[in-house]
Amino acid sequence: MKRSASSIAASLVLAGLLAGCSTVSPEAKVRDKLIAAGVKPHMAGCMADKLVHKLDYSELKELNRVAKLPREHPGALSFDELTYRLQALNNPHIVSVVTRAGLGCAIAG
């Protein structure tokens, strides 16, 4: 059975669209991690957008590592604990971006 060029092209476009729908945006991944750490969903969404645009991939990985919690205590990361862990990274840029994002989102409500 022969397929026409337009049929093949349509199939490729459809496959590309479906593949695009199945990928999760970096903002969504960061938002989900923040929620898992105990940040309220609205605040997490606000912060995730800012963090993804201000931190590079390696900094996001560092932030993810420092914010991980033991599985038995999801959502238990206090602000003081987060601050302590951020300072331990010894990366002033990450500390600044996270602090500004948190304060900005808290003020924006």
Coordinates of C-alpha atoms in Angstrom, one line a residue:
M1 CA 0.0 0.0 0.0
K2 CA 1.5 3.3 -1.1
R3 CA 1.0 6.4 1.0
S4 CA 1.0 9.9 -0.6
A5 CA 3.5 12.5 0.4
S6 CA 0.8 14.6 2.0
S7 CA -0.4 11.7 4.1
I8 CA 3.1 11.1 5.3
A9 CA 3.6 14.8 6.1
A10 CA 0.3 14.9 8.0
S11 CA 1.3 11.9 10.0
L12 CA 4.7 13.5 10.9
V13 CA 3.0 16.7 12.0
L14 CA 0.5 14.8 14.1
A15 CA 3.3 12.8 15.7
G16 CA 5.2 16.0 16.5
L17 CA 2.2 17.6 18.0
L18 CA 1.5 14.6 20.2
A19 CA 5.1 14.4 21.3
G20 CA 5.1 18.1 22.2
C21 CA 2.0 17.6 24.4
S22 CA 3.6 14.8 26.3
T23 CA 6.6 16.8 27.5
V24 CA 6.4 18.6 30.8
S25 CA 7.7 22.2 30.9
P26 CA 10.6 23.1 33.1
E27 CA 8.2 25.5 35.0
A28 CA 5.8 22.6 35.7
K29 CA 8.6 20.4 37.0
V30 CA 10.0 23.2 39.3
R31 CA 6.4 24.0 40.5
D32 CA 5.8 20.3 41.3
K33 CA 9.0 20.1 43.3
L34 CA 8.2 23.3 45.2
I35 CA 4.7 21.9 46.1
A36 CA 6.3 18.7 47.2
A37 CA 8.5 20.7 49.5
G38 CA 5.5 22.3 51.1
V39 CA 5.1 25.6 49.1
K40 CA 1.4 26.4 48.4
P41 CA 0.4 25.8 44.8
H42 CA -0.2 29.5 43.8
M43 CA 3.1 30.5 45.3
A44 CA 4.9 27.6 43.7
G45 CA 3.6 28.5 40.3
C46 CA 4.7 32.1 40.7
M47 CA 8.2 31.2 42.0
A48 CA 8.7 28.4 39.4
D49 CA 8.3 30.9 36.5
K50 CA 10.9 33.2 38.0
L51 CA 13.4 30.5 39.0
V52 CA 13.3 28.9 35.5
H53 CA 14.0 32.2 33.9
K54 CA 16.8 33.4 36.3
L55 CA 18.7 30.1 37.0
D56 CA 20.5 27.9 34.5
Y57 CA 20.1 24.2 34.4
S58 CA 23.0 23.4 36.7
E59 CA 21.7 25.8 39.3
L60 CA 18.2 24.3 39.1
K61 CA 19.8 20.9 39.7
E62 CA 21.6 22.3 42.7
L63 CA 18.4 23.8 44.1
N64 CA 16.6 20.5 43.6
R65 CA 19.3 18.6 45.4
V66 CA 19.2 21.0 48.4
A67 CA 15.4 21.0 48.7
K68 CA 15.0 17.2 48.6
L69 CA 13.3 15.8 51.7
P70 CA 13.2 12.4 53.2
R71 CA 10.2 10.6 51.8
E72 CA 8.6 10.2 55.2
H73 CA 8.3 14.0 55.7
P74 CA 7.0 15.5 52.4
G75 CA 6.1 19.1 52.7
A76 CA 8.0 19.6 55.9
L77 CA 10.7 22.0 54.7
S78 CA 10.5 25.1 56.8
F79 CA 11.6 28.5 55.5
D80 CA 14.5 28.5 58.1
E81 CA 15.6 25.0 56.9
L82 CA 15.5 26.1 53.3
T83 CA 17.5 29.2 54.1
Y84 CA 20.1 27.1 55.9
R85 CA 20.3 24.6 53.0
L86 CA 20.6 27.4 50.4
Q87 CA 23.4 29.0 52.4
A88 CA 25.2 25.7 52.4
L89 CA 25.3 25.7 48.6
N90 CA 27.7 28.6 48.8
N91 CA 26.2 30.1 45.6
P92 CA 25.0 33.6 46.2
H93 CA 23.2 33.8 42.9
I94 CA 20.9 30.9 43.8
V95 CA 20.2 32.4 47.2
S96 CA 19.5 35.8 45.7
V97 CA 17.1 34.4 43.0
V98 CA 15.2 32.2 45.4
T99 CA 14.9 34.9 48.0
R100 CA 13.7 37.5 45.5
A101 CA 11.3 35.1 43.9
G102 CA 9.8 34.1 47.2
L103 CA 9.5 37.7 48.4
G104 CA 8.1 39.0 45.1
C105 CA 5.5 36.2 44.9
A106 CA 4.5 36.7 48.6
I107 CA 4.0 40.4 48.1
A108 CA 2.1 39.9 44.8
G109 CA -0.1 37.5 46.6

